[in-house]
């Protein structure tokens, strides 16, 4: 038990160190989220719009400026989470192979990455929800935070999977940016007022986006709607585990019995 705990804490320390060394992600977290929300608040029209949330079955009437601020916060936190998880996973692939060869269990290495994602989710959720609260009093701030958290987990899992799957940094960055851009654009009631396209409900942000918008302006319960994104998180995490196992399937720690046999054969 002590060995397993030591392996996990070492893996978690390496993972968190990798995140903290990602200066671009740290800068995006500190400046991109508040800048994006402030720019929308300063430039978007403050007229009232009405839109239908198909996942909850209600009509919402809200300010266009505030609606876009919620969508912008979703976009900012998802692209940052996806980028952070991709870069941390991609840059640590060689180290992970060495650790597996040294005898570290794969499950501990993956668990360390998932725990790091949970910590990132908590930090980004609190930060982005606080920035939205500074802009206007959200009707259900905790429900908005829950929607942001599930969105972060969905795209964090996507970044984790891409980190094991893709071969270049530029590819991963492009996939994360384009996926979040398309998803947020399709879910926004401003850029996509119809919101009734086939397959829209299969996108990761379908539940979180509608839950965040409904919770920001109404008292409608939305936690179940936000939880739709957890399916994406579970699926991408499982695929990441399968890819990682496949890439390290030839890496085995030498067994004690095999070493003497090998030495005898050499002699």
Short mmCIF file of N, CA, C and O in Angstrom, two decimals, residues 52-109:
data_model
loop_
_atom_site.label_atom_id
_atom_site.label_comp_id
_atom_site.label_asym_id
_atom_site.label_seq_id
_atom_site.Cartn_x
_atom_site.Cartn_y
_atom_site.Cartn_z
N UNK A 52 -34.84 29.47 -26.78
CA UNK A 52 -35.39 28.23 -26.23
C UNK A 52 -34.26 27.26 -25.90
O UNK A 52 -33.37 27.04 -26.71
N UNK A 53 -34.29 26.70 -24.70
CA UNK A 53 -33.32 25.68 -24.31
C UNK A 53 -33.99 24.31 -24.44
O UNK A 53 -34.81 23.95 -23.61
N UNK A 54 -33.63 23.61 -25.49
CA UNK A 54 -34.30 22.35 -25.78
C UNK A 54 -34.02 21.28 -24.73
O UNK A 54 -34.86 20.43 -24.46
N UNK A 55 -32.84 21.33 -24.12
CA UNK A 55 -32.50 20.32 -23.10
C UNK A 55 -33.35 20.46 -21.85
O UNK A 55 -33.64 19.47 -21.17
N UNK A 56 -33.75 21.69 -21.53
CA UNK A 56 -34.56 21.94 -20.34
C UNK A 56 -36.01 22.24 -20.68
O UNK A 56 -36.87 22.22 -19.79
N UNK A 57 -36.28 22.56 -21.93
CA UNK A 57 -37.64 22.82 -22.37
C UNK A 57 -38.22 24.12 -21.84
O UNK A 57 -39.43 24.18 -21.55
N UNK A 58 -37.42 25.16 -21.72
CA UNK A 58 -37.92 26.45 -21.22
C UNK A 58 -37.48 27.56 -22.15
O UNK A 58 -36.53 27.43 -22.93
N UNK A 59 -38.19 28.68 -22.08
CA UNK A 59 -37.83 29.89 -22.79
C UNK A 59 -37.09 30.82 -21.83
O UNK A 59 -37.52 31.01 -20.70
N UNK A 60 -35.99 31.37 -22.29
CA UNK A 60 -35.17 32.26 -21.47
C UNK A 60 -35.11 33.61 -22.16
O UNK A 60 -34.86 33.71 -23.36
N UNK A 61 -35.34 34.67 -21.38
CA UNK A 61 -35.20 36.04 -21.88
C UNK A 61 -34.08 36.71 -21.08
O UNK A 61 -34.12 36.75 -19.85
N UNK A 62 -33.09 37.22 -21.79
CA UNK A 62 -31.93 37.78 -21.11
C UNK A 62 -31.27 38.82 -21.99
O UNK A 62 -31.58 38.97 -23.18
N UNK A 63 -30.32 39.54 -21.40
CA UNK A 63 -29.53 40.51 -22.14
C UNK A 63 -28.58 39.79 -23.09
O UNK A 63 -27.96 38.78 -22.73
N UNK A 64 -28.46 40.31 -24.30
CA UNK A 64 -27.53 39.71 -25.27
C UNK A 64 -26.10 39.78 -24.75
O UNK A 64 -25.33 38.83 -24.89
N UNK A 65 -25.74 40.89 -24.14
CA UNK A 65 -24.38 41.05 -23.62
C UNK A 65 -24.07 39.99 -22.58
O UNK A 65 -23.01 39.34 -22.62
N UNK A 66 -24.98 39.77 -21.65
CA UNK A 66 -24.73 38.78 -20.59
C UNK A 66 -24.76 37.37 -21.14
O UNK A 66 -24.00 36.50 -20.68
N UNK A 67 -25.61 37.12 -22.11
CA UNK A 67 -25.65 35.81 -22.74
C UNK A 67 -24.32 35.47 -23.40
O UNK A 67 -23.78 34.37 -23.25
N UNK A 68 -23.76 36.45 -24.12
CA UNK A 68 -22.47 36.22 -24.78
C UNK A 68 -21.35 36.08 -23.76
O UNK A 68 -20.39 35.34 -23.96
N UNK A 69 -21.46 36.77 -22.62
CA UNK A 69 -20.45 36.63 -21.58
C UNK A 69 -20.40 35.20 -21.04
O UNK A 69 -19.31 34.66 -20.79
N UNK A 70 -21.56 34.59 -20.86
CA UNK A 70 -21.60 33.20 -20.41
C UNK A 70 -20.96 32.28 -21.44
O UNK A 70 -20.13 31.42 -21.11
N UNK A 71 -21.31 32.48 -22.71
CA UNK A 71 -20.72 31.67 -23.78
C UNK A 71 -19.22 31.89 -23.87
O UNK A 71 -18.45 30.95 -24.10
N UNK A 72 -18.78 33.14 -23.69
CA UNK A 72 -17.35 33.44 -23.75
C UNK A 72 -16.60 32.78 -22.60
O UNK A 72 -15.47 32.30 -22.77
N UNK A 73 -17.20 32.77 -21.40
CA UNK A 73 -16.56 32.10 -20.26
C UNK A 73 -16.43 30.61 -20.53
O UNK A 73 -15.39 30.00 -20.23
N UNK A 74 -17.47 30.00 -21.11
CA UNK A 74 -17.41 28.59 -21.46
C UNK A 74 -16.29 28.32 -22.46
O UNK A 74 -15.53 27.36 -22.33
N UNK A 75 -16.21 29.18 -23.46
CA UNK A 75 -15.16 29.01 -24.47
C UNK A 75 -13.78 29.14 -23.85
O UNK A 75 -12.87 28.33 -24.11
N UNK A 76 -13.59 30.13 -23.01
CA UNK A 76 -12.27 30.38 -22.43
C UNK A 76 -11.81 29.22 -21.56
O UNK A 76 -10.68 28.73 -21.69
N UNK A 77 -12.67 28.76 -20.66
CA UNK A 77 -12.24 27.71 -19.73
C UNK A 77 -12.05 26.37 -20.43
O UNK A 77 -11.16 25.59 -20.06
N UNK A 78 -12.86 26.08 -21.45
CA UNK A 78 -12.71 24.80 -22.13
C UNK A 78 -11.44 24.76 -22.98
O UNK A 78 -10.74 23.74 -23.00
N UNK A 79 -11.13 25.85 -23.67
CA UNK A 79 -9.92 25.85 -24.49
C UNK A 79 -8.67 25.81 -23.60
O UNK A 79 -7.69 25.14 -23.94
N UNK A 80 -8.71 26.48 -22.45
CA UNK A 80 -7.56 26.45 -21.55
C UNK A 80 -7.38 25.06 -20.94
O UNK A 80 -6.27 24.52 -20.89
N UNK A 81 -8.49 24.44 -20.50
CA UNK A 81 -8.40 23.10 -19.90
C UNK A 81 -7.92 22.08 -20.93
O UNK A 81 -7.05 21.25 -20.63
N UNK A 82 -8.48 22.14 -22.13
CA UNK A 82 -8.05 21.21 -23.17
C UNK A 82 -6.59 21.39 -23.52
O UNK A 82 -5.85 20.41 -23.69
N UNK A 83 -6.15 22.64 -23.63
CA UNK A 83 -4.77 22.93 -23.97
C UNK A 83 -3.82 22.48 -22.86
O UNK A 83 -2.77 21.87 -23.12
N UNK A 84 -4.18 22.75 -21.61
CA UNK A 84 -3.32 22.37 -20.50
C UNK A 84 -3.16 20.85 -20.41
O UNK A 84 -2.05 20.34 -20.23
N UNK A 85 -4.26 20.12 -20.54
CA UNK A 85 -4.18 18.67 -20.44
C UNK A 85 -3.43 18.07 -21.63
O UNK A 85 -2.67 17.12 -21.47
N UNK A 86 -3.63 18.64 -22.81
CA UNK A 86 -2.90 18.13 -23.97
C UNK A 86 -1.40 18.33 -23.80
O UNK A 86 -0.61 17.40 -24.00
N UNK A 87 -0.99 19.55 -23.46
CA UNK A 87 0.44 19.85 -23.36
C UNK A 87 1.10 19.04 -22.25
O UNK A 87 2.21 18.52 -22.42
N UNK A 88 0.43 18.93 -21.11
CA UNK A 88 1.02 18.17 -20.00
C UNK A 88 1.17 16.69 -20.36
O UNK A 88 2.18 16.06 -20.03
N UNK A 89 0.16 16.15 -21.04
CA UNK A 89 0.22 14.74 -21.42
C UNK A 89 1.22 14.50 -22.54
O UNK A 89 2.01 13.55 -22.50
N UNK A 90 1.21 15.37 -23.54
CA UNK A 90 2.09 15.21 -24.69
C UNK A 90 3.56 15.35 -24.28
O UNK A 90 4.40 14.54 -24.69
N UNK A 91 3.87 16.35 -23.49
CA UNK A 91 5.27 16.59 -23.11
C UNK A 91 5.79 15.55 -22.12
O UNK A 91 7.01 15.40 -21.97
N UNK A 92 4.90 14.82 -21.46
CA UNK A 92 5.34 13.84 -20.46
C UNK A 92 5.31 12.40 -20.98
O UNK A 92 5.51 11.46 -20.20
N UNK A 93 5.08 12.22 -22.29
CA UNK A 93 4.96 10.86 -22.80
C UNK A 93 6.24 10.04 -22.61
O UNK A 93 6.19 8.88 -22.20
N UNK A 94 7.38 10.64 -22.90
CA UNK A 94 8.64 9.92 -22.71
C UNK A 94 8.88 9.59 -21.25
O UNK A 94 9.34 8.50 -20.90
N UNK A 95 8.56 10.55 -20.37
CA UNK A 95 8.72 10.30 -18.94
C UNK A 95 7.79 9.19 -18.48
O UNK A 95 8.18 8.33 -17.67
N UNK A 96 6.57 9.17 -18.99
CA UNK A 96 5.62 8.11 -18.63
C UNK A 96 6.15 6.74 -19.05
O UNK A 96 6.02 5.76 -18.30
N UNK A 97 6.75 6.67 -20.23
CA UNK A 97 7.32 5.40 -20.68
C UNK A 97 8.44 4.94 -19.76
O UNK A 97 8.55 3.75 -19.43
N UNK A 98 9.27 5.88 -19.34
CA UNK A 98 10.36 5.53 -18.43
C UNK A 98 9.82 5.06 -17.08
O UNK A 98 10.36 4.13 -16.47
N UNK A 99 8.78 5.73 -16.60
CA UNK A 99 8.21 5.34 -15.31
C UNK A 99 7.57 3.97 -15.38
O UNK A 99 7.68 3.17 -14.44
N UNK A 100 6.89 3.67 -16.49
CA UNK A 100 6.31 2.34 -16.66
C UNK A 100 7.41 1.29 -16.71
O UNK A 100 7.31 0.22 -16.09
N UNK A 101 8.49 1.59 -17.40
CA UNK A 101 9.63 0.66 -17.48
C UNK A 101 10.27 0.47 -16.11
O UNK A 101 10.77 -0.61 -15.80
N UNK A 102 10.23 1.52 -15.29
CA UNK A 102 10.81 1.43 -13.94
C UNK A 102 9.89 0.71 -12.96
O UNK A 102 10.27 0.48 -11.81
N UNK A 103 8.68 0.36 -13.40
CA UNK A 103 7.79 -0.39 -12.54
C UNK A 103 6.59 0.36 -12.01
O UNK A 103 5.82 -0.18 -11.22
N UNK A 104 6.40 1.62 -12.44
CA UNK A 104 5.25 2.37 -11.98
C UNK A 104 3.98 1.82 -12.64
O UNK A 104 3.95 1.64 -13.86
N UNK A 105 2.93 1.57 -11.88
CA UNK A 105 1.68 1.08 -12.47
C UNK A 105 1.06 2.15 -13.37
O UNK A 105 1.06 3.33 -13.04
N UNK A 106 0.53 1.73 -14.51
CA UNK A 106 -0.12 2.66 -15.43
C UNK A 106 -1.29 3.37 -14.78
O UNK A 106 -1.53 4.55 -15.03
N UNK A 107 -2.03 2.65 -13.95
CA UNK A 107 -3.22 3.23 -13.33
C UNK A 107 -2.86 4.41 -12.45
O UNK A 107 -3.61 5.39 -12.35
N UNK A 108 -1.68 4.37 -11.82
CA UNK A 108 -1.26 5.47 -10.97
C UNK A 108 -0.92 6.70 -11.80
O UNK A 108 -1.22 7.84 -11.41
N UNK A 109 -0.28 6.49 -12.94
CA UNK A 109 0.07 7.61 -13.81
C UNK A 109 -1.19 8.27 -14.37
O UNK A 109 -1.28 9.50 -14.44
#
